[in-house]
Every structure is written in C-alpha cells, then in structure tokens.
mmCIF file of C-alpha atoms in Angstrom:
data_model
loop_
_atom_site.group_PDB
_atom_site.id
_atom_site.type_symbol
_atom_site.label_atom_id
_atom_site.label_comp_id
_atom_site.label_asym_id
_atom_site.label_seq_id
_atom_site.Cartn_x
_atom_site.Cartn_y
_atom_site.Cartn_z
ATOM 1 C CA MET A 1 12.683 -59.936 -42.399
ATOM 2 C CA THR A 2 11.814 -61.548 -39.361
ATOM 3 C CA ALA A 3 10.303 -59.846 -36.368
ATOM 4 C CA ARG A 4 12.002 -60.063 -33.059
ATOM 5 C CA TYR A 5 9.558 -59.704 -29.999
ATOM 6 C CA ALA A 6 10.083 -58.635 -26.639
ATOM 7 C CA VAL A 7 7.937 -57.513 -23.306
ATOM 8 C CA CYS A 8 6.579 -53.746 -23.352
ATOM 9 C CA PRO A 9 8.485 -51.985 -20.718
ATOM 10 C CA GLU A 10 5.201 -50.419 -19.243
ATOM 11 C CA VAL A 11 3.850 -54.090 -18.433
ATOM 12 C CA ALA A 12 3.271 -55.074 -14.798
ATOM 13 C CA TRP A 13 2.602 -59.292 -14.875
ATOM 14 C CA GLU A 14 2.359 -62.214 -11.978
ATOM 15 C CA VAL A 15 2.867 -65.663 -12.760
ATOM 16 C CA ASP A 16 1.468 -68.439 -10.565
ATOM 17 C CA ASP A 17 2.551 -71.969 -10.650
ATOM 18 C CA ARG A 18 1.698 -73.393 -7.274
ATOM 19 C CA GLY A 19 -1.024 -74.896 -9.001
ATOM 20 C CA PRO A 20 -1.549 -77.686 -11.045
ATOM 21 C CA ASP A 21 -2.150 -75.254 -14.174
ATOM 22 C CA LEU A 22 0.213 -71.841 -14.667
ATOM 23 C CA ILE A 23 -1.354 -68.812 -14.687
ATOM 24 C CA ALA A 24 0.017 -65.840 -15.496
ATOM 25 C CA ALA A 25 -1.261 -62.170 -15.793
ATOM 26 C CA ALA A 26 -0.256 -59.259 -17.002
ATOM 27 C CA VAL A 27 -1.460 -55.329 -17.502
ATOM 28 C CA VAL A 28 0.223 -52.559 -20.357
ATOM 29 C CA LEU A 29 0.194 -49.813 -17.215
ATOM 30 C CA PRO A 30 -1.401 -47.275 -16.249
ATOM 31 C CA ASP A 31 -4.994 -48.114 -17.189
ATOM 32 C CA GLY A 32 -4.978 -51.570 -20.231
ATOM 33 C CA GLU A 33 -6.942 -54.601 -19.318
ATOM 34 C CA LEU A 34 -5.914 -57.357 -17.277
ATOM 35 C CA GLN A 35 -5.054 -60.111 -19.823
ATOM 36 C CA VAL A 36 -4.826 -64.188 -18.220
ATOM 37 C CA LEU A 37 -2.938 -66.104 -19.853
ATOM 38 C CA LEU A 38 -3.106 -70.567 -19.021
ATOM 39 C CA GLY A 39 -1.757 -73.249 -19.962
ATOM 40 C CA SER A 40 0.487 -73.236 -22.858
ATOM 41 C CA GLY A 41 -0.173 -69.096 -23.475
ATOM 42 C CA GLY A 42 1.150 -68.755 -19.459
ATOM 43 C CA ALA A 43 4.280 -70.845 -20.640
ATOM 44 C CA ILE A 44 5.132 -68.630 -23.460
ATOM 45 C CA TRP A 45 4.703 -65.941 -21.217
ATOM 46 C CA VAL A 46 7.193 -66.917 -18.435
ATOM 47 C CA GLU A 47 9.621 -67.762 -21.464
ATOM 48 C CA ALA A 48 9.153 -63.774 -23.093
ATOM 49 C CA THR A 49 9.160 -62.564 -19.581
ATOM 50 C CA SER A 50 12.834 -64.293 -18.850
ATOM 51 C CA ALA A 51 14.259 -63.841 -22.496
ATOM 52 C CA THR A 52 17.463 -61.413 -22.216
ATOM 53 C CA GLU A 53 17.561 -60.474 -25.491
ATOM 54 C CA ALA A 54 14.539 -60.283 -27.743
ATOM 55 C CA PHE A 55 13.636 -63.507 -29.236
ATOM 56 C CA THR A 56 11.774 -64.817 -32.817
ATOM 57 C CA ALA A 57 8.725 -66.552 -32.830
ATOM 58 C CA ASP A 58 10.838 -69.918 -33.919
ATOM 59 C CA GLU A 59 13.183 -69.712 -31.007
ATOM 60 C CA MET A 60 10.265 -68.903 -28.887
ATOM 61 C CA ALA A 61 9.037 -72.171 -30.575
ATOM 62 C CA ASP A 62 11.833 -74.098 -29.552
ATOM 63 C CA ARG A 63 12.160 -72.205 -26.229
ATOM 64 C CA VAL A 64 8.987 -74.091 -25.305
ATOM 65 C CA GLY A 65 9.364 -77.378 -27.297
ATOM 66 C CA ALA A 66 6.826 -76.282 -29.825
ATOM 67 C CA THR A 67 8.193 -78.870 -32.799
ATOM 68 C CA ALA A 68 5.358 -79.458 -34.876
ATOM 69 C CA GLN A 69 4.388 -77.012 -37.767
ATOM 70 C CA ASP A 70 0.863 -76.176 -36.208
ATOM 71 C CA GLN A 71 2.247 -75.666 -32.812
ATOM 72 C CA ARG A 72 4.988 -73.511 -34.431
ATOM 73 C CA VAL A 73 2.368 -71.620 -36.219
ATOM 74 C CA SER A 74 0.341 -71.065 -33.158
ATOM 75 C CA VAL A 75 3.357 -69.805 -31.049
ATOM 76 C CA ARG A 76 3.718 -67.059 -33.774
ATOM 77 C CA ALA A 77 -0.085 -66.221 -33.837
ATOM 78 C CA PHE A 78 -0.080 -65.754 -30.169
ATOM 79 C CA LEU A 79 2.897 -63.659 -29.721
ATOM 80 C CA GLU A 80 1.472 -61.669 -32.656
ATOM 81 C CA GLU A 81 -1.799 -61.206 -30.262
ATOM 82 C CA LEU A 82 0.143 -60.176 -27.413
ATOM 83 C CA THR A 83 1.695 -57.844 -29.559
ATOM 84 C CA ALA A 84 -1.698 -56.481 -30.697
ATOM 85 C CA LEU A 85 -2.603 -56.704 -26.788
ATOM 86 C CA GLY A 86 0.473 -54.043 -26.583
ATOM 87 C CA LEU A 87 1.880 -56.496 -23.782
ATOM 88 C CA LEU A 88 4.966 -57.506 -26.297
ATOM 89 C CA VAL A 89 6.613 -54.782 -28.530
ATOM 90 C CA ALA A 90 8.083 -56.446 -32.237
ATOM 91 C CA SER A 91 10.872 -54.932 -33.923
ATOM 92 C CA GLN A 92 12.252 -56.397 -37.440
ATOM 93 C CA MET B 1 -7.255 -65.302 -23.296
ATOM 94 C CA ALA B 2 -9.303 -66.259 -20.145
ATOM 95 C CA GLN B 3 -11.610 -64.419 -17.820
ATOM 96 C CA PRO B 4 -9.690 -61.992 -15.368
ATOM 97 C CA ALA B 5 -11.742 -63.458 -12.827
ATOM 98 C CA MET B 6 -10.089 -66.471 -12.405
ATOM 99 C CA ILE B 7 -6.852 -65.039 -11.044
ATOM 100 C CA PRO B 8 -6.082 -65.820 -7.010
ATOM 101 C CA LEU B 9 -6.195 -62.705 -5.328
ATOM 102 C CA TRP B 10 -2.909 -62.322 -4.356
ATOM 103 C CA MET B 11 -2.302 -62.062 -8.604
ATOM 104 C CA ARG B 12 -4.618 -59.512 -8.499
ATOM 105 C CA MET B 13 -3.666 -57.560 -5.425
ATOM 106 C CA ARG B 14 0.519 -57.345 -6.364
ATOM 107 C CA LEU B 15 -0.847 -56.217 -10.122
ATOM 108 C CA ALA B 16 -3.678 -53.747 -8.454
ATOM 109 C CA HIS B 17 -0.059 -52.220 -6.723
ATOM 110 C CA ALA B 18 1.414 -51.905 -9.610
ATOM 111 C CA VAL B 19 -1.488 -50.030 -11.243
ATOM 112 C CA VAL B 20 -1.720 -47.911 -8.519
ATOM 113 C CA GLN B 21 1.914 -46.598 -8.779
ATOM 114 C CA ALA B 22 1.976 -46.228 -12.539
ATOM 115 C CA ILE B 23 -1.059 -43.791 -12.203
ATOM 116 C CA ALA B 24 0.471 -42.797 -9.300
ATOM 117 C CA GLU B 25 3.428 -41.345 -11.206
ATOM 118 C CA SER B 26 1.683 -40.446 -14.569
ATOM 119 C CA ALA B 27 0.287 -37.578 -12.355
ATOM 120 C CA GLY B 28 3.699 -37.253 -10.519
ATOM 121 C CA VAL B 29 2.285 -38.480 -6.973
ATOM 122 C CA ASP B 30 4.663 -39.535 -4.221
ATOM 123 C CA LEU B 31 2.987 -42.448 -2.702
ATOM 124 C CA LEU B 32 4.223 -44.894 -0.310
ATOM 125 C CA HIS B 33 2.854 -49.081 -0.259
ATOM 126 C CA ILE B 34 2.470 -50.209 2.472
ATOM 127 C CA LYS B 35 0.574 -53.381 4.539
ATOM 128 C CA GLY B 36 -0.227 -56.493 1.835
ATOM 129 C CA PRO B 37 2.641 -57.708 0.018
ATOM 130 C CA ALA B 38 4.477 -54.366 0.003
ATOM 131 C CA VAL B 39 5.626 -55.698 3.564
ATOM 132 C CA ARG B 40 8.799 -57.166 3.604
ATOM 133 C CA ALA B 41 9.104 -60.800 4.102
ATOM 134 C CA GLY B 42 9.222 -62.051 7.659
ATOM 135 C CA LEU B 43 7.801 -58.757 9.159
ATOM 136 C CA ARG B 44 4.349 -59.959 9.353
ATOM 137 C CA SER B 45 3.704 -62.609 11.805
ATOM 138 C CA ARG B 46 1.534 -64.684 9.124
ATOM 139 C CA PRO B 47 2.042 -63.650 5.155
ATOM 140 C CA SER B 48 -0.601 -61.672 3.790
ATOM 141 C CA GLU B 49 -1.631 -60.601 0.333
ATOM 142 C CA GLY B 50 -4.511 -58.178 1.504
ATOM 143 C CA THR B 51 -7.627 -57.770 0.137
ATOM 144 C CA ASP B 52 -6.950 -53.929 -0.817
ATOM 145 C CA VAL B 53 -3.945 -51.790 -2.217
ATOM 146 C CA ASP B 54 -3.003 -49.511 0.951
ATOM 147 C CA VAL B 55 -0.701 -46.457 0.175
ATOM 148 C CA ILE B 56 0.314 -43.396 1.743
ATOM 149 C CA VAL B 57 -0.100 -40.408 0.331
ATOM 150 C CA ARG B 58 2.609 -37.121 0.318
ATOM 151 C CA PRO B 59 -0.719 -34.580 1.708
ATOM 152 C CA ALA B 60 -0.439 -32.275 -1.054
ATOM 153 C CA HIS B 61 -1.084 -34.930 -3.867
ATOM 154 C CA VAL B 62 -4.032 -36.611 -2.283
ATOM 155 C CA ASP B 63 -6.272 -34.685 -4.389
ATOM 156 C CA ARG B 64 -4.331 -35.171 -7.252
ATOM 157 C CA LEU B 65 -4.171 -39.204 -6.578
ATOM 158 C CA LEU B 66 -8.245 -38.729 -6.103
ATOM 159 C CA SER B 67 -8.305 -37.449 -9.307
ATOM 160 C CA ALA B 68 -6.149 -39.293 -11.377
ATOM 161 C CA LEU B 69 -7.806 -42.744 -9.820
ATOM 162 C CA THR B 70 -11.141 -41.405 -10.263
ATOM 163 C CA SER B 71 -10.674 -40.925 -13.894
ATOM 164 C CA ARG B 72 -9.661 -43.894 -14.793
ATOM 165 C CA GLY B 73 -12.621 -45.800 -13.157
ATOM 166 C CA TRP B 74 -12.229 -45.808 -9.487
ATOM 167 C CA THR B 75 -15.660 -44.499 -7.755
ATOM 168 C CA ILE B 76 -15.038 -43.347 -4.159
ATOM 169 C CA GLN B 77 -17.005 -46.030 -1.631
ATOM 170 C CA HIS B 78 -16.575 -44.068 2.131
ATOM 171 C CA PRO B 79 -14.347 -40.738 1.736
ATOM 172 C CA PHE B 80 -12.109 -39.470 4.717
ATOM 173 C CA THR B 81 -14.577 -38.794 6.705
ATOM 174 C CA GLN B 82 -16.338 -42.176 6.829
ATOM 175 C CA SER B 83 -12.945 -44.116 7.220
ATOM 176 C CA SER B 84 -12.239 -44.844 11.217
ATOM 177 C CA ALA B 85 -12.041 -42.962 13.994
ATOM 178 C CA PHE B 86 -8.947 -40.519 12.563
ATOM 179 C CA ASP B 87 -10.190 -39.855 9.301
ATOM 180 C CA HIS B 88 -7.139 -40.929 7.577
ATOM 181 C CA ALA B 89 -7.955 -42.493 4.889
ATOM 182 C CA ALA B 90 -10.508 -42.748 2.015
ATOM 183 C CA THR B 91 -11.908 -46.344 0.024
ATOM 184 C CA LEU B 92 -11.884 -46.379 -3.580
ATOM 185 C CA ARG B 93 -13.017 -49.677 -5.651
ATOM 186 C CA HIS B 94 -12.394 -50.236 -9.216
ATOM 187 C CA PRO B 95 -14.159 -53.351 -11.326
ATOM 188 C CA THR B 96 -11.052 -55.009 -12.181
ATOM 189 C CA TRP B 97 -8.797 -53.704 -9.142
ATOM 190 C CA ALA B 98 -10.873 -54.317 -6.042
ATOM 191 C CA TYR B 99 -10.084 -51.335 -3.393
ATOM 192 C CA VAL B 100 -7.118 -48.662 -2.752
ATOM 193 C CA ASP B 101 -7.084 -47.463 1.392
ATOM 194 C CA LEU B 102 -5.798 -43.805 -0.275
ATOM 195 C CA HIS B 103 -4.101 -43.028 3.458
ATOM 196 C CA ARG B 104 -3.658 -39.039 3.699
ATOM 197 C CA PHE B 105 -1.581 -40.356 6.979
ATOM 198 C CA PHE B 106 -0.972 -42.833 8.743
ATOM 199 C CA PRO B 107 -3.326 -43.150 12.497
ATOM 200 C CA GLY B 108 -0.495 -42.659 15.291
ATOM 201 C CA LEU B 109 1.817 -40.601 14.098
ATOM 202 C CA ALA B 110 1.212 -37.530 15.749
ATOM 203 C CA ALA B 111 3.584 -35.558 14.072
ATOM 204 C CA ASP B 112 2.534 -32.550 11.171
ATOM 205 C CA PRO B 113 1.467 -34.911 8.437
ATOM 206 C CA VAL B 114 3.247 -33.157 5.737
ATOM 207 C CA ARG B 115 6.700 -33.809 7.778
ATOM 208 C CA SER B 116 5.857 -37.929 8.409
ATOM 209 C CA PHE B 117 5.094 -37.883 5.173
ATOM 210 C CA ASP B 118 8.851 -36.199 3.848
ATOM 211 C CA VAL B 119 10.444 -38.513 6.738
ATOM 212 C CA LEU B 120 8.983 -41.978 5.999
ATOM 213 C CA TRP B 121 9.718 -40.631 1.654
ATOM 214 C CA GLU B 122 13.639 -39.680 3.109
ATOM 215 C CA ARG B 123 13.795 -43.251 3.977
ATOM 216 C CA ARG B 124 11.868 -45.455 1.181
ATOM 217 C CA GLU B 125 13.090 -48.452 -0.569
ATOM 218 C CA GLU B 126 11.882 -50.283 -3.555
ATOM 219 C CA GLU B 127 9.544 -53.292 -3.442
ATOM 220 C CA MET B 128 9.139 -55.435 -7.083
ATOM 221 C CA LEU B 129 5.391 -55.833 -6.881
ATOM 222 C CA ALA B 130 4.547 -57.809 -10.574
ATOM 223 C CA ALA B 131 7.585 -56.660 -11.885
ATOM 224 C CA ARG B 132 7.119 -52.949 -11.100
ATOM 225 C CA PRO B 133 9.537 -51.408 -8.562
ATOM 226 C CA CYS B 134 7.472 -50.057 -6.326
ATOM 227 C CA PRO B 135 8.353 -47.109 -3.179
ATOM 228 C CA VAL B 136 7.871 -48.768 0.210
ATOM 229 C CA PRO B 137 8.678 -47.478 3.696
ATOM 230 C CA ASP B 138 12.186 -48.996 5.077
ATOM 231 C CA VAL B 139 12.549 -51.476 7.281
ATOM 232 C CA VAL B 140 12.248 -49.688 10.307
ATOM 233 C CA SER B 141 9.689 -47.191 9.586
ATOM 234 C CA GLN B 142 7.360 -50.820 8.431
ATOM 235 C CA ARG B 143 7.675 -52.235 11.887
ATOM 236 C CA LEU B 144 6.325 -48.522 13.299
ATOM 237 C CA ILE B 145 3.578 -48.529 10.470
ATOM 238 C CA LEU B 146 2.632 -52.568 11.896
ATOM 239 C CA LEU B 147 2.662 -51.985 15.901
ATOM 240 C CA LEU B 148 0.848 -49.213 15.033
ATOM 241 C CA HIS B 149 -1.979 -50.836 12.993
ATOM 242 C CA ALA B 150 -1.943 -53.486 15.617
ATOM 243 C CA ALA B 151 -2.148 -50.990 18.163
ATOM 244 C CA ARG B 152 -6.284 -50.375 16.705
ATOM 245 C CA THR B 153 -6.663 -54.144 16.021
ATOM 246 C CA PRO B 154 -7.438 -56.057 18.630
ATOM 247 C CA SER B 155 -6.417 -59.703 18.473
ATOM 248 C CA ALA B 156 -8.316 -62.282 19.702
ATOM 249 C CA THR B 157 -5.368 -63.904 21.963
ATOM 250 C CA GLY B 158 -4.485 -60.934 23.825
ATOM 251 C CA ARG B 159 -0.886 -59.135 21.795
ATOM 252 C CA HIS B 160 -1.289 -58.962 18.238
ATOM 253 C CA PRO B 161 0.818 -61.215 16.261
ATOM 254 C CA ASP B 162 3.229 -58.603 14.369
ATOM 255 C CA VAL B 163 3.396 -56.669 17.436
ATOM 256 C CA GLU B 164 5.824 -60.244 18.449
ATOM 257 C CA VAL B 165 7.611 -60.054 15.504
ATOM 258 C CA ASN B 166 8.294 -56.175 15.389
ATOM 259 C CA TRP B 167 9.065 -55.677 18.499
ATOM 260 C CA PHE B 168 9.318 -58.389 21.195
ATOM 261 C CA GLU B 169 11.718 -60.656 19.045
ATOM 262 C CA LEU B 170 13.846 -57.701 17.889
ATOM 263 C CA THR B 171 17.033 -57.101 19.600
ATOM 264 C CA GLU B 172 17.560 -54.096 22.042
ATOM 265 C CA PRO B 173 19.747 -52.408 18.907
ATOM 266 C CA GLU B 174 16.262 -52.957 16.484
ATOM 267 C CA ARG B 175 13.960 -51.595 19.314
ATOM 268 C CA ALA B 176 16.019 -48.550 19.774
ATOM 269 C CA GLU B 177 15.472 -47.850 16.351
ATOM 270 C CA VAL B 178 12.065 -47.945 15.928
ATOM 271 C CA ALA B 179 11.096 -46.378 19.357
ATOM 272 C CA ALA B 180 13.516 -43.420 17.771
ATOM 273 C CA LEU B 181 11.803 -43.079 14.288
ATOM 274 C CA GLY B 182 8.526 -43.228 16.709
ATOM 275 C CA ALA B 183 9.563 -40.444 18.683
ATOM 276 C CA ASP B 184 10.421 -38.046 16.135
ATOM 277 C CA LEU B 185 7.227 -39.037 14.367
ATOM 278 C CA GLY B 186 5.095 -38.474 17.255
ATOM 279 C CA ALA B 187 4.059 -42.094 18.070
ATOM 280 C CA GLU B 188 5.176 -42.339 21.491
ATOM 281 C CA VAL B 189 1.123 -43.183 22.818
ATOM 282 C CA GLY B 190 0.397 -45.441 19.636
ATOM 283 C CA LEU B 191 2.939 -47.374 20.275
ATOM 284 C CA ALA B 192 2.830 -47.488 23.788
ATOM 285 C CA ALA B 193 -0.880 -48.748 23.204
ATOM 286 C CA ALA B 194 0.725 -51.386 20.835
ATOM 287 C CA LEU B 195 3.247 -52.982 23.912
ATOM 288 C CA GLY B 196 0.586 -52.930 26.236
ATOM 289 C CA THR B 197 1.918 -49.951 28.284
ATOM 290 C CA LEU B 198 -0.542 -47.263 27.527
ATOM 291 C CA ASP B 199 -1.066 -46.501 31.230
ATOM 292 C CA ALA B 200 2.182 -44.630 31.086
ATOM 293 C CA HIS B 201 0.114 -42.040 29.708
ATOM 294 C CA ARG B 202 -2.526 -42.774 31.636
ATOM 295 C CA GLY B 203 -5.033 -39.500 32.006
ATOM 296 C CA THR B 204 -4.177 -38.271 28.262
ATOM 297 C CA PRO B 205 -7.440 -38.016 25.958
ATOM 298 C CA GLU B 206 -4.783 -39.726 23.359
ATOM 299 C CA ALA B 207 -4.810 -43.059 25.456
ATOM 300 C CA ALA B 208 -8.291 -43.146 25.782
ATOM 301 C CA LEU B 209 -8.730 -42.720 22.204
ATOM 302 C CA TRP B 210 -5.933 -45.839 21.916
ATOM 303 C CA ALA B 211 -7.085 -47.593 24.815
ATOM 304 C CA SER B 212 -10.899 -47.173 23.050
ATOM 305 C CA PHE B 213 -9.980 -49.820 20.074
ATOM 306 C CA SER B 214 -9.711 -52.277 22.754
ATOM 307 C CA ASN B 215 -13.689 -53.081 22.572
ATOM 308 C CA PRO B 216 -14.913 -52.713 18.861
ATOM 309 C CA SER B 217 -18.111 -53.425 19.940
ATOM 310 C CA ASP B 218 -18.225 -50.298 22.332
ATOM 311 C CA ARG B 219 -18.916 -47.322 19.716
ATOM 312 C CA VAL B 220 -19.825 -44.939 21.966
ATOM 313 C CA GLY B 221 -16.964 -45.167 23.498
ATOM 314 C CA GLN B 222 -15.139 -44.814 20.520
ATOM 315 C CA TRP B 223 -16.443 -41.812 19.304
ATOM 316 C CA VAL B 224 -16.377 -40.224 22.881
ATOM 317 C CA ALA B 225 -12.793 -40.631 23.428
ATOM 318 C CA ARG B 226 -12.450 -38.938 19.391
ATOM 319 C CA ILE B 227 -14.715 -36.198 20.834
ATOM 320 C CA ARG B 228 -12.115 -35.591 23.845
ATOM 321 C CA ALA B 229 -8.994 -36.278 21.669
ATOM 322 C CA ALA B 230 -9.837 -33.817 19.382
ATOM 323 C CA PRO B 231 -7.378 -30.724 19.212
ATOM 324 C CA THR B 232 -10.096 -27.973 19.180
ATOM 325 C CA TRP B 233 -13.217 -26.930 20.432
ATOM 326 C CA ARG B 234 -14.613 -26.301 16.627
ATOM 327 C CA ALA B 235 -13.305 -29.927 16.032
ATOM 328 C CA ARG B 236 -14.883 -31.493 18.767
ATOM 329 C CA ALA B 237 -18.082 -29.668 18.018
ATOM 330 C CA ARG B 238 -18.044 -31.080 14.138
ATOM 331 C CA LEU B 239 -17.612 -34.776 15.372
ATOM 332 C CA SER B 240 -20.188 -34.610 18.154
ATOM 333 C CA GLY B 241 -23.025 -34.058 15.163
ATOM 334 C CA ARG B 242 -21.205 -36.117 12.921
ATOM 335 C CA ALA B 243 -20.985 -38.848 16.030
ATOM 336 C CA ALA B 244 -24.852 -38.573 15.963
ATOM 337 C CA GLN B 245 -25.316 -38.745 12.496
ATOM 338 C CA ALA B 246 -23.188 -42.023 13.042
ATOM 339 C CA LEU B 247 -24.793 -43.868 15.536
ATOM 340 C CA VAL B 248 -28.456 -43.217 14.454
ATOM 341 C CA ARG B 249 -27.104 -44.909 10.872
ATOM 342 C CA GLY B 250 -25.515 -47.753 13.023
ATOM 343 C CA LEU B 251 -28.886 -48.253 14.715
ATOM 344 C CA SER B 252 -30.822 -48.123 11.868
ATOM 345 C CA ARG B 253 -28.700 -51.152 10.010
ATOM 346 C CA ARG B 254 -29.418 -53.583 13.111
#
C-alpha cells in the first residue's frame, strides 16, 4: 500500500515568503520542538498545508516539480522525516 | 532542518501565541490574546507583531496557567508585583518562545477583574495565529484596550497614534460603542487619560495616577500617585514599603 500524508491537526505553522528564500516554521502543539524548513523543504510544507486531501509522495513530488528520480526519492524521504517529527500523519 | 534562530521574530511571535493557546486549552484555561498579531488589522497606527505574547487570563485560572507554563519550560522573569504601577502582569520567559506577559487584569478596567473578563470573554472573537484559532477581544474591546494602553504609553509626538485610529478617526456611533463598554467596565478615567480629558477627573487619586504616566522618568511621582490611588490603608502601607525597596533598587542600578 502507498502511504498518504496529511498535516497533523495539532500543528501550528507559519510561512515567510517575503524574502528571497522561503521559510516555513512549524511546531507540534503544545510542546514540540520548533522546526524550520527552508527552500525546497519549505516549498513542500506550503504544498502540504494547502492540500485539500491526503497526498502520496509521488503526488507531492509532482506538485513541487520533482521530476528526476533522485528528487522523487528525496521528497519521499523528507515526508517520512516530517512524519517522524509529528508534523505529518501517514495513513495507508 | 534549519536552526530555529533563523526565523523572523514575527513568525516566532505568532507561533508562540499558538503554543500558549494550546497549553491553555490543555490546562482548561480561558484567556484572550491581546496586542501584537492578535490585534485586528487596521486598529494599530503601525502594524506590530510585538516582541512578546500578551494574554489576559480569567482571574480564577491564573495560577493554573502559571503552573502549566512553568511545567513546560517557562520561567518567571517578573512576578505580578514587579510589573507596573498596577501589579497587573507577570512576565515569563521560554528559551524558544521568548516572553509571555500574563495579565490577570488590564490596567484601566476598574471594574471587578472577574466581571471584566466575563464581559470581554462573552464578546470574544477568533483570530488565526499560526494556523490555530485563538480567542481575542472583539473590535470594540480591542479599541478600548489599545486606548487604555496608549494612556500609559507616552508619545514623543504628544497624542499616541493609536488614539487617533481608535477614537478620533471613528464615527460617532463607533465612539459611543467604545465609550459604553468603557463605562460598563469602569474605564472612564483611563479613557479620559487617553483622550486628553483627564481634567474632568481632577482631584481624584485615579486621575493623579494616570497623569503620572505622562512623565515616566518621575518614578517617585508615580509611586506617590500609586500609593494615593490604593483603595485601602493596608494596601497603601504595603505599597509604601515596596516603593522604598524599588526606589533603592533603582538608585543602586545607576
């Protein structure tokens, strides 16, 4: 089965797209550690928070334009990392 | 992941509001977010995300919130008795989320703090901060709070710019709403101080206290006004002792 991801409902987050580099910051409430996502990581977070339904790693890779195989592998690994941190929840 | 120190202050403040809200909810605490990003857009003379998280807490829940915050890494920097002439707020600090100013009442709302909070709570709205719904005072209450805060904050240019936005630029019906809420919550003297009409209350200890804020360097004058405005002899005696200690502390820092 392919994992589907969604932003954990217990997460607070903000995105700063005013500067040259996109910055996302998120924390699992009430007392998780502050996580900062820059560049492509921030872009993936923006896409994740704007998704209207759970998404697969391949769908996210498509959304952020990761076409090369190594890029798609990186997207999948990043989503797994976010899940381990509690920022995303995964379901089958 | 990048280092948390890299994020702008405004992001950290909005996240901190959400964190404090989540802790309050987990502890069963009612609070209202004020100032900084909690203020409705357009009510500040210039946008400010603030440098700390300001909240007003239901008086009966203050100890519960203090306990919840300190058990999660906040430490008390200034207890209520060191906050201001009103003893209204305690300041707590967290290594990630910086400062929280925990108000047990708001200076200028002279009505019973329990009732004042009830009235503000009944009128509350929600503001999304860091993607989390946080309860905030409604617009009329926010205007009143900003005016009372302005009355305690001397402006180099005379009238505080927030007074322009939240009173002089309002329509008559809008002003009437703010004034009515102020009257209901016993804020007439503080409101008069904000609007420059304190003479109408001349001779009262409360007016002298608010007038003393126009000269923040006059610490002695503020303490004298504060002692005179205390409601009981016991309170005046207690304040007199603290005034002596505070003024000695101030001299020793020079």
